GROMACS .gro file of C-alpha atoms in nm:
model
   82
    1MET     CA    1  10.520  -6.436  21.416
    2GLY     CA    2  10.764  -6.506  21.696
    3ILE     CA    3  10.807  -6.311  22.018
    4TYR     CA    4  11.127  -6.144  21.902
    5GLU     CA    5  10.985  -6.037  21.567
    6TYR     CA    6  10.669  -5.902  21.726
    7ILE     CA    7  10.850  -5.691  21.987
    8ALA     CA    8  11.133  -5.589  21.752
    9ARG     CA    9  10.888  -5.403  21.531
   10ASN     CA   10  10.896  -5.134  21.802
   11SER     CA   11  11.220  -5.205  21.987
   12PRO     CA   12  11.487  -5.454  21.876
   13VAL     CA   13  11.681  -5.386  22.199
   14TYR     CA   14  11.384  -5.471  22.422
   15ALA     CA   15  11.302  -5.774  22.204
   16LYS     CA   16  11.651  -5.913  22.266
   17ARG     CA   17  11.616  -5.855  22.640
   18VAL     CA   18  11.284  -6.041  22.653
   19VAL     CA   19  11.421  -6.336  22.456
   20ASP     CA   20  11.731  -6.346  22.677
   21ARG     CA   21  11.512  -6.355  22.991
   22ILE     CA   22  11.301  -6.638  22.848
   23THR     CA   23  11.618  -6.829  22.754
   24ARG     CA   24  11.758  -6.795  23.108
   25ARG     CA   25  11.431  -6.923  23.255
   26SER     CA   26  11.445  -7.220  23.017
   27GLU     CA   27  11.791  -7.300  23.151
   28GLN     CA   28  11.644  -7.296  23.502
   29ILE     CA   29  11.386  -7.552  23.390
   30ALA     CA   30  11.664  -7.780  23.266
   31GLU     CA   31  11.840  -7.761  23.603
   32PHE     CA   32  11.533  -7.768  23.829
   33PRO     CA   33  11.237  -7.916  23.639
   34LEU     CA   34  11.012  -7.934  23.943
   35SER     CA   35  11.060  -7.564  24.020
   36GLY     CA   36  10.763  -7.473  23.803
   37ARG     CA   37  10.406  -7.497  23.921
   38LYS     CA   38  10.151  -7.738  23.777
   39VAL     CA   39   9.954  -7.573  23.498
   40PRO     CA   40   9.607  -7.520  23.648
   41GLU     CA   41   9.430  -7.559  23.314
   42TYR     CA   42   9.566  -7.913  23.262
   43LYS     CA   43   9.590  -8.062  23.612
   44ALA     CA   44   9.866  -8.299  23.501
   45GLU     CA   45  10.159  -8.358  23.735
   46ASN     CA   46  10.415  -8.361  23.452
   47ILE     CA   47  10.298  -8.041  23.277
   48ARG     CA   48  10.437  -7.736  23.452
   49GLU     CA   49  10.507  -7.372  23.392
   50ILE     CA   50  10.748  -7.098  23.483
   51ILE     CA   51  10.635  -6.737  23.458
   52GLU     CA   52  10.862  -6.480  23.297
   53LYS     CA   53  10.622  -6.188  23.290
   54PRO     CA   54  10.426  -6.143  23.082
   55TYR     CA   55  10.496  -6.489  22.934
   56ARG     CA   56  10.421  -6.841  23.052
   57ILE     CA   57  10.680  -7.106  22.964
   58ILE     CA   58  10.490  -7.434  22.964
   59TYR     CA   59  10.682  -7.760  22.963
   60ARG     CA   60  10.639  -8.135  23.003
   61ILE     CA   61  10.867  -8.342  23.226
   62LYS     CA   62  10.957  -8.681  23.081
   63SER     CA   63  11.182  -8.942  23.237
   64ASP     CA   64  11.473  -8.856  23.009
   65GLN     CA   65  11.402  -8.503  22.888
   66ILE     CA   66  11.210  -8.178  22.929
   67ASP     CA   67  10.994  -8.059  22.639
   68ILE     CA   68  10.901  -7.692  22.609
   69LEU     CA   69  10.540  -7.706  22.490
   70ALA     CA   70  10.464  -7.337  22.457
   71VAL     CA   71  10.576  -6.986  22.539
   72ILE     CA   72  10.263  -6.775  22.542
   73HIS     CA   73  10.157  -6.434  22.660
   74GLY     CA   74   9.982  -6.460  22.996
   75ALA     CA   75   9.671  -6.288  22.861
   76LYS     CA   76   9.607  -6.563  22.604
   77LEU     CA   77   9.400  -6.871  22.671
   78LEU     CA   78   9.563  -7.211  22.649
   79PRO     CA   79   9.430  -7.470  22.408
   80GLU     CA   80   9.229  -7.752  22.568
   81LYS     CA   81   9.507  -8.000  22.490
   82ILE     CA   82   9.879  -7.962  22.439
   0.00000   0.00000   0.00000
């Protein structure tokens, strides 16, 4: 189940707001890819994250693109490898 669907079960209005905030942060990543911090769990220079509480937007910087790897709730553990 996606973030919107999960939140919309209780509040479609709030679900839209959360998704809009995550989308805006993703646009920031496209403009300023180095603005995120390195993900401590991976210790890789090209894997970074931006926090949009309570979510972590985890992405990989490549020479010609930015890949969003995951958008996860901050309370969840990351997998060992992405």
